[in-house]
Coordinates of C-alpha atoms and ligand atoms in Angstrom, one line a residue:
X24 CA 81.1 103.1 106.1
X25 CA 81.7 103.0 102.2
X26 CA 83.1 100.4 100.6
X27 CA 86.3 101.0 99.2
X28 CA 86.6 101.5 95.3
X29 CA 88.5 98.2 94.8
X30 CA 86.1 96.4 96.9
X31 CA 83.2 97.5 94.7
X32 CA 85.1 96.5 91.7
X33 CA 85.4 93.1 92.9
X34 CA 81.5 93.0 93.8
X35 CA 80.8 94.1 90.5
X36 CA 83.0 91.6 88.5
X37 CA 81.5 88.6 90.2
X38 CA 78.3 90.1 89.7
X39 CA 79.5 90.8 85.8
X40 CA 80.6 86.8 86.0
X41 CA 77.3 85.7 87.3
X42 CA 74.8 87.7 84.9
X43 CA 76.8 87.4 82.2
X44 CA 76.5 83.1 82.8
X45 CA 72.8 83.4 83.5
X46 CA 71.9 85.3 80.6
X47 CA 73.6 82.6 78.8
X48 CA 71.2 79.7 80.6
X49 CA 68.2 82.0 80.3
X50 CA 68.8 83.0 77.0
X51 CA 68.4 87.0 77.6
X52 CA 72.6 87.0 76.4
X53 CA 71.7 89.2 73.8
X54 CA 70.1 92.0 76.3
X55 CA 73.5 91.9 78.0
X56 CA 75.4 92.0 74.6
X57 CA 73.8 94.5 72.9
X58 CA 71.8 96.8 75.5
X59 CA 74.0 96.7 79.1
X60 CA 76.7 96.5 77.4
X61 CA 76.3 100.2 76.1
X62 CA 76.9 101.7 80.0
X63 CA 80.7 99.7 79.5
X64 CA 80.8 101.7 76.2
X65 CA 79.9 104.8 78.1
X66 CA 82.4 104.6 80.5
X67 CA 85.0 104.1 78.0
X68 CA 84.4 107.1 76.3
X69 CA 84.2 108.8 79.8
X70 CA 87.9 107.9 79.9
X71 CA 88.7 108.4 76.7
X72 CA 87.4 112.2 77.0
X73 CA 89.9 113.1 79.1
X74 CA 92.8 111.6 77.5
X75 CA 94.2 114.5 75.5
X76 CA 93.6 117.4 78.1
X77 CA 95.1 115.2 81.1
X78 CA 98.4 114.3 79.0
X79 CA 98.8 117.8 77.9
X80 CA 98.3 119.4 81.4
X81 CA 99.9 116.7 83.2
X82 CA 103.3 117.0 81.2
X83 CA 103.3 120.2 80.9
X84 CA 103.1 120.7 84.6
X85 CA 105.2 117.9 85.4
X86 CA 108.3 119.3 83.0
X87 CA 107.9 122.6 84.6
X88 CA 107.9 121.1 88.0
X89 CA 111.9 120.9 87.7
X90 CA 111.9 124.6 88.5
X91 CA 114.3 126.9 87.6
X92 CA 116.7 126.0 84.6
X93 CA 120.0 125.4 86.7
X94 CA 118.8 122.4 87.5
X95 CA 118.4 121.2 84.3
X96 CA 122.7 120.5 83.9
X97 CA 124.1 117.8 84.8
X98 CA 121.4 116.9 87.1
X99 CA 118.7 116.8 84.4
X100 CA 120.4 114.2 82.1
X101 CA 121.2 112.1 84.6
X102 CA 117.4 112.0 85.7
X103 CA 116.3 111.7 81.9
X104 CA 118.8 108.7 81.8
X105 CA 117.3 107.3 84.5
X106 CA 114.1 107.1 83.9
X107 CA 114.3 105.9 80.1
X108 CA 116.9 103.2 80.8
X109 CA 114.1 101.6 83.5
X110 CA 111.1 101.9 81.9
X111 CA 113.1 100.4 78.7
X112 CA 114.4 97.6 81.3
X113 CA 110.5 96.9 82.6
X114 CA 109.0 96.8 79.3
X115 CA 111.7 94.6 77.4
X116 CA 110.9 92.2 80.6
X117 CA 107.2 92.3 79.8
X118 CA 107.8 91.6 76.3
X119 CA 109.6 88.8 76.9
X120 CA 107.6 87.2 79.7
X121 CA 104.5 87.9 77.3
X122 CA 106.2 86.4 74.8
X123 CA 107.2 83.5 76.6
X124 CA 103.7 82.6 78.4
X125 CA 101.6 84.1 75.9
X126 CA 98.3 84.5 77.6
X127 CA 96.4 85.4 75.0
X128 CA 97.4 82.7 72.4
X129 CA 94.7 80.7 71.2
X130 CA 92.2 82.9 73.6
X131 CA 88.4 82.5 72.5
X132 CA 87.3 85.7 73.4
X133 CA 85.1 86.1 70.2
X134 CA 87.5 89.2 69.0
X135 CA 87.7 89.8 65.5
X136 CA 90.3 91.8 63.3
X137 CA 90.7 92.4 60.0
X138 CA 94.1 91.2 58.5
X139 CA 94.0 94.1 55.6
X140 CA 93.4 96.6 58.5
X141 CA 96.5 95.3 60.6
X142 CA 98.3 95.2 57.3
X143 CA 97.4 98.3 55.9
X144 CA 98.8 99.7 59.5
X145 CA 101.7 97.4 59.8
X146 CA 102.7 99.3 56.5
X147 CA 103.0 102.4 58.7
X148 CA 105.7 101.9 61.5
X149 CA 108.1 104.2 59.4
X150 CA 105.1 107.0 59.2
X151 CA 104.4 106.4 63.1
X152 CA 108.2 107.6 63.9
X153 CA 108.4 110.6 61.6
X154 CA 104.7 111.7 62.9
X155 CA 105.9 111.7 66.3
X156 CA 107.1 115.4 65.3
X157 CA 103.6 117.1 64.5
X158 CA 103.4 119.4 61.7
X159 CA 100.2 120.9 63.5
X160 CA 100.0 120.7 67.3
X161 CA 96.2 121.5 67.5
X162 CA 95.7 119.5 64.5
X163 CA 97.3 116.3 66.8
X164 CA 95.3 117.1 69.9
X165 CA 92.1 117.4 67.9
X166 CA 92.8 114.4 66.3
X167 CA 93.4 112.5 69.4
X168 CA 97.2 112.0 67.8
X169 CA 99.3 111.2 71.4
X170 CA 102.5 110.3 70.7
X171 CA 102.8 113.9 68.4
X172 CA 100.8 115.6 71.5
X173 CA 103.4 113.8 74.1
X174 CA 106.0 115.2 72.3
X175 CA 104.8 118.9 71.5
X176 CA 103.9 119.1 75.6
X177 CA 107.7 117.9 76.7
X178 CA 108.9 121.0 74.8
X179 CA 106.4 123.5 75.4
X180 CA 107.1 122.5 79.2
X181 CA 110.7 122.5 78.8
X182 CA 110.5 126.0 76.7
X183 CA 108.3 127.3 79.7
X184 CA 110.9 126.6 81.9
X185 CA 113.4 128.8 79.5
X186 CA 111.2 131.9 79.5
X187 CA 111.5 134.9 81.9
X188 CA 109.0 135.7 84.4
X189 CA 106.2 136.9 84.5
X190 CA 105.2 134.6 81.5
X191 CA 107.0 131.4 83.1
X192 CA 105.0 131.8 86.6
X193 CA 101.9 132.2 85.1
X194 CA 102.4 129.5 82.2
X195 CA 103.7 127.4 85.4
X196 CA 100.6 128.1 87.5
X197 CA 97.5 127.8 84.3
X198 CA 98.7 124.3 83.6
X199 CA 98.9 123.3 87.2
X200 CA 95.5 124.6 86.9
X201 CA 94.3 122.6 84.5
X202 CA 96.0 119.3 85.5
X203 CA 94.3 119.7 88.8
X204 CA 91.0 120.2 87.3
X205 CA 91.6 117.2 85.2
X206 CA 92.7 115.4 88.1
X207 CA 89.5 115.5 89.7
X208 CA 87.3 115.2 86.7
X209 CA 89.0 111.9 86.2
X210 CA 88.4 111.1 89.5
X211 CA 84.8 111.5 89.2
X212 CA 84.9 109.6 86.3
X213 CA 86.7 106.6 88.0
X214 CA 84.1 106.5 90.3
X215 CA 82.1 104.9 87.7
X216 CA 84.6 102.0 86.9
X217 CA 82.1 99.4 89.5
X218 CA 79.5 99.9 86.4
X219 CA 81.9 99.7 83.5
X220 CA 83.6 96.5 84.8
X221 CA 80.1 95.3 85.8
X222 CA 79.0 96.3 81.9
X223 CA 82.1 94.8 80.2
X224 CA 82.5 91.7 82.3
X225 CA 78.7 90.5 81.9
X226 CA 78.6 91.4 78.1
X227 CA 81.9 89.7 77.5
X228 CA 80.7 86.6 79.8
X229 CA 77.6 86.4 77.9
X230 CA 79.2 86.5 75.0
X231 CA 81.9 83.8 75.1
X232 CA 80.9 82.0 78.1
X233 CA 83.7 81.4 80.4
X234 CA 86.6 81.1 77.6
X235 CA 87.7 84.5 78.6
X236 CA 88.6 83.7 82.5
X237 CA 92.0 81.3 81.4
X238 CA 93.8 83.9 79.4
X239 CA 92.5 86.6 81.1
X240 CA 94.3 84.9 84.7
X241 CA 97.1 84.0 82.8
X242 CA 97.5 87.7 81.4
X243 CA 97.6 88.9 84.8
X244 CA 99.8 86.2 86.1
X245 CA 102.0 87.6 83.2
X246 CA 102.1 91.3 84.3
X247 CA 102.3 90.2 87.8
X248 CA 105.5 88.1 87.3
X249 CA 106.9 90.3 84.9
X250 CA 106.6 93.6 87.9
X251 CA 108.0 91.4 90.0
X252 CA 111.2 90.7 88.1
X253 CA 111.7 94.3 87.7
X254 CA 111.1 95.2 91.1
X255 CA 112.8 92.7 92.9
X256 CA 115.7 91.7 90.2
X257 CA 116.2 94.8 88.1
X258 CA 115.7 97.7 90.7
X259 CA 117.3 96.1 93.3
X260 CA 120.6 95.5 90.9
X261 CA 120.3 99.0 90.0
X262 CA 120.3 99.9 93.6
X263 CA 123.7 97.5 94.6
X264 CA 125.6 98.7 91.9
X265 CA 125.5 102.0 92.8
X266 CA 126.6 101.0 96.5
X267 CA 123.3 100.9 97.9
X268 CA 120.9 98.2 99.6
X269 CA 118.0 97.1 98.3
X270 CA 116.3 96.6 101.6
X271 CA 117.3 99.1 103.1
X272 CA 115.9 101.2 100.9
X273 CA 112.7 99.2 100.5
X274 CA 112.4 99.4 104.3
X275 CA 113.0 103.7 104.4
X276 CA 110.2 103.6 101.5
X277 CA 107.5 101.1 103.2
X278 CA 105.1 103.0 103.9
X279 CA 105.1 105.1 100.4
X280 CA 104.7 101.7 98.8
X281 CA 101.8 100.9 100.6
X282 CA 99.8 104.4 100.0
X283 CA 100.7 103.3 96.3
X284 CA 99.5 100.3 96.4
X285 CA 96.1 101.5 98.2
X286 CA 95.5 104.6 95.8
X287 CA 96.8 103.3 92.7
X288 CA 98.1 106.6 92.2
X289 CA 102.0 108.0 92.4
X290 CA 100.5 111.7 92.6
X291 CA 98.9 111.2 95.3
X292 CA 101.7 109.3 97.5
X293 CA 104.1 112.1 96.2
X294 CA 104.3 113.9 99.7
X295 CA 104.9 110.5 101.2
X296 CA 107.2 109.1 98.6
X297 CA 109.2 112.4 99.2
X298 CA 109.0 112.2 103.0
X299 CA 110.2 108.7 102.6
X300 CA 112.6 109.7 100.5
X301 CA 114.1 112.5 102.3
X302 CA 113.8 111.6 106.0
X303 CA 114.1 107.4 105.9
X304 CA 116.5 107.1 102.9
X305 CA 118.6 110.7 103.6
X306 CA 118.1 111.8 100.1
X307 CA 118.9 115.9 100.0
X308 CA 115.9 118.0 99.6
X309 CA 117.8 119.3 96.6
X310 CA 117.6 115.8 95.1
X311 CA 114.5 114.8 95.7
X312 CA 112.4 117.6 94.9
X313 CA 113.7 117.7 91.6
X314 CA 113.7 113.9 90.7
X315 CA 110.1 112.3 92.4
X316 CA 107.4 115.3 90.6
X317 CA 108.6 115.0 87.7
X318 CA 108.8 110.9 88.3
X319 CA 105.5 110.9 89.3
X320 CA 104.4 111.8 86.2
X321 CA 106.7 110.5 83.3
X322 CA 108.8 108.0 84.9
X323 CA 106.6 105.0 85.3
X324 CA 108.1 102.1 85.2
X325 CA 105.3 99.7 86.1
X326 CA 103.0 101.2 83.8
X327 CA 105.1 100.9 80.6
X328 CA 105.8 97.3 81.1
X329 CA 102.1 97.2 82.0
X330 CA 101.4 98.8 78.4
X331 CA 103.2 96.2 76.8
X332 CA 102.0 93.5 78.0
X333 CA 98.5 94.5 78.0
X334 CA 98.9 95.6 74.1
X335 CA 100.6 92.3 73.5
X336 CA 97.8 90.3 75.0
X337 CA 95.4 92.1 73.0
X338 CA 97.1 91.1 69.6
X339 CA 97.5 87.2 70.5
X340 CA 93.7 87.3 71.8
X341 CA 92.7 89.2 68.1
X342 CA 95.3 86.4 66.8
X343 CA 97.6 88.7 65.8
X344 CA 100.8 87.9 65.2
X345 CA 103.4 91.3 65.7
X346 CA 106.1 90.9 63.3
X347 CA 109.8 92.5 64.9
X348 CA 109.0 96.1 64.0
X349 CA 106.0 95.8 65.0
X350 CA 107.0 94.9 69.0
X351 CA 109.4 97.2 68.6
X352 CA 106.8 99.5 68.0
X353 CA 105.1 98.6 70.5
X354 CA 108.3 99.2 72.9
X355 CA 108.5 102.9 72.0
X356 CA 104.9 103.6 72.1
X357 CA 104.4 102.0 75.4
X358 CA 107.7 103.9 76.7
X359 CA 106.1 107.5 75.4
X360 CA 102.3 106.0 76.9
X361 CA 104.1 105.9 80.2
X362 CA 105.2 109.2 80.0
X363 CA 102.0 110.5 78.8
X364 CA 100.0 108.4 81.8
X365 CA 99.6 110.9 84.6
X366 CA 100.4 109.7 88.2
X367 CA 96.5 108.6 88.8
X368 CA 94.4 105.5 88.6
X369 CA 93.6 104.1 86.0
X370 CA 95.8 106.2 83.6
X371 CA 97.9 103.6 82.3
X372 CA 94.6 101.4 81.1
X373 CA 93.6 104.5 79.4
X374 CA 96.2 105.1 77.4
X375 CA 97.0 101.3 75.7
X376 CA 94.5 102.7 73.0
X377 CA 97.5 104.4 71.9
X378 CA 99.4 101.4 71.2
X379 CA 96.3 99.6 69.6
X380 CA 96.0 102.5 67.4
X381 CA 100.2 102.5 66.5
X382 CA 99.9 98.6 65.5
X383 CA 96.6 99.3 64.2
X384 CA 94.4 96.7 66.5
X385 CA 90.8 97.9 67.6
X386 CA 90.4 99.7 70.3
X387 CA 87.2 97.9 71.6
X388 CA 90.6 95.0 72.5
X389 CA 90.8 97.2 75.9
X390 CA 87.1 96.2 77.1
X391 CA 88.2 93.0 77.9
X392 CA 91.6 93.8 80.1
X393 CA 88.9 96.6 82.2
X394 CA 87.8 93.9 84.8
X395 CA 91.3 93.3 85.9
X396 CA 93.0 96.7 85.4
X397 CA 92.2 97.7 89.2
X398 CA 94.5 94.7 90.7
X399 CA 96.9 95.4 88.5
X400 CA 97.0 99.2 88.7
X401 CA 97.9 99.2 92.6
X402 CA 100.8 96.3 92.3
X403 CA 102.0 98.6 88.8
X404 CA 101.7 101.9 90.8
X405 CA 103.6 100.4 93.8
X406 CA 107.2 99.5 90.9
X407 CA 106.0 103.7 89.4
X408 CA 106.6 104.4 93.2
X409 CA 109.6 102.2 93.7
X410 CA 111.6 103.0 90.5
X411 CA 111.1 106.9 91.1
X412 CA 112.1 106.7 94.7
X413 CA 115.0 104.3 93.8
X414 CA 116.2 106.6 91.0
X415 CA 116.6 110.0 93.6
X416 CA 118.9 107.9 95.8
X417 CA 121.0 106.6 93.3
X418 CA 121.4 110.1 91.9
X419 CA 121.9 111.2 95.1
X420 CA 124.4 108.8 95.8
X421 CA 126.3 109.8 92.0
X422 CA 126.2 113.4 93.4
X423 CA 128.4 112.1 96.6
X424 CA 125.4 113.2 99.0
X425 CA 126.6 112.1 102.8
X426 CA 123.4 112.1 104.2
X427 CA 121.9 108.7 102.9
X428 CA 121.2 106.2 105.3
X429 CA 120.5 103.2 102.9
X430 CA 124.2 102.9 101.9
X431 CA 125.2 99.2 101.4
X432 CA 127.7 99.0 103.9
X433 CA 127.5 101.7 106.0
X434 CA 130.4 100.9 108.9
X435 CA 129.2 104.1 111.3
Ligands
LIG17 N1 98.0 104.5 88.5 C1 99.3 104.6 88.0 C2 100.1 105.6 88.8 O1 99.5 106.5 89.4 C3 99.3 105.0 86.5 C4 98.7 103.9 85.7 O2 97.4 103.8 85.6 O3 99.4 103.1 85.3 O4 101.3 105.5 88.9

């Protein structure tokens, strides 16, 4: 039988651990640093090739997924509402926690940045804002520009959605296209992540010894806690205001969790999570089938606080210390990095090179979060799964649907 991907990730960061020491004893740490170290780099640019193509096709397609545009009244805000006011919740708890624990403080991980390079971009918050609008679309995809390529997508998608058939069906249908194409080609790539954590983990090992494994537990003790507060604090409050239980709900939605947990992707538990939704919770068809696609792809709770954290981390490990704008920066980029993630593994780690860039840290800083990013992107994938599935019943609920089943005090 084959081993399960997270399995071989684990094999191949204790094998990254061990090399990684030995070279140190045997002195070949320089053959790991500068020569196996270059299949980590290959991998990274593996996923960094498929950035601009998956965000594109996988908002486009995801904005259009909403279907005709009746459903984009009253319906539509409240979704929009929704899903900014939790992933703003989850990230302002993971800059807090990070904040509070900071793993990364004082971390001897042998990175290096230059002060006039953080301060040359710490000059540019104000530019950032204003270039979320691009003057030249193409220009920002070439580039590699996201935010200005997350924003151009949301309206082309929207605008597709506004234009008569045939054009909207066969818009509709190309960028499905695509975003399945690029679904699998990141796929394939992901299949490669046992040798890229192997790579990274033994070069950083070799490098700095064992220094790395503190902050790097206590960053993922960070992330871990902080999902936690959001999904069983802030969710759950969500869910009993709006007259509904927690558990319940959490019980109708077990088994989506657990396909979330085990795929690390919310596109792939989609037909479960609307199952779920639909026959355990009693969520209309209506509801749900306009609220969980387009969830599945922009409303990702875990994966935005995940960003923040993550990004965070990186600057206290550089040494780095974020002045007020700069976090808030960091807020809004990791809010419109969640949106631009699309629903599959790994996404989320792909896309904090966007918030290095914003804050102007260097992008090599991701290496050293790779080993963990698998653990972390089935638990994040699981509140993605749990926030979207959460948000159609409370909409439901605002749209007086009798059906649901998780009501808090249901007397029949
Ligand atoms: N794997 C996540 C999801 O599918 C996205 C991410 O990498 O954060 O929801």
């Amino acid at each position: 039988m084959k081993l399960k991907l997270h399995w071989q990730i684990v094999i191949a960061l204790a094998f990254g651990l061990l090399i990684g020491f030995m070279s140190r004893g045997l002195g070949f740490e320089s053959f790991m640093i500068d020569r196996v170290s270059i299949l980590g780099t290959i991998f990274l640019r593996g996923l960094r090739m498929v950035i601009v193509p998956m965000i594109v096709s996988s908002i486009i397609s995801g904005v259009t997924s909403i279907g005709t545009a009746q459903n984009l009244g009253r319906m539509g805000l409240k979704t929009f509402a929704y899903y900014v006011t939790t992933s703003l919740l989850a990230i302002i708890t993971g800059l807090i926690m990070v904040n509070l624990i900071q793993p990364g403080v004082g971390a001897q991980v042998g990175l290096q940045a230059t002060p006039e390079g953080i301060a040359a971009n710490a000059a540019k918050i104000g530019e950032t804002l204003l270039g979320i609008i691009p003057t030249n679309p193409l220009e920002a995809m070439v580039n590699g520009d996201i935010l200005p390529t997350i924003f151009f997508s949301l309206l082309f998608g929207f605008f597709i959605t506004q234009s008569p058939d045939p054009y909207k069906t066969q818009l509709t249908d190309l960028f499905s296209g695509i975003f399945e194409v690029m679904m699998k080609l990141t796929h394939f790539i992901i299949k490669f992540t046992p040798i890229g954590v192997f790579a990274l983990m033994a070069k950083t090992i070799a490098q700095t010894g064992f220094d790395v494994i503190l902050p790097l537990a206590a960053y993922m003790v960070t992330v871990i806690l902080s999902l936690g507060i959001h999904a069983i604090v802030t969710l759950p409050a969500l869910l009993y205001l709006a007259g509904l239980s927690p558990l319940k709900h959490a019980k109708a939605m077990s088994s989506a969790l657990l396909t979330a947990f085990s795929t690390s992707s919310s596109s792939a538990t989609l037909p479960l999570t609307m199952e779920s939704v639909e026959k355990n919770a009693g969520a209309s068809n209506k509801t749900s089938s306009f609220v969980l696609p387009l969830g599945a792809t922009i409303n990702m709770d875990g994966t935005a606080l995940y960003e923040c954290v993550a990004a965070m981390f990186i600057a206290q490990a550089y040494g780095v210390d974020l002045t007020f704008g700069q976090q808030a920066l960091v807020v809004l980029t990791a809010l419109l990095a969640s949106i631009g993630a699309a629903g599959i593994p790994m996404a989320g780690f792909v896309m904090i090179t966007v918030i290095l860039g914003a804050v102007g840290l260097p992008l090599e800083g991701v290496g050293m979060i790779l080993a963990v990013d698998r653990i972390l992107d089935m638990m994040r994938t699981c509140v993605n799964v749990w926030s979207d599935s959460s948000g159609t019943v409370i909409i439901a609920k605002s749209e007086k649907e009798t059906g649901l089943q998780v009501l808090r005090d249901v007397s029949t």
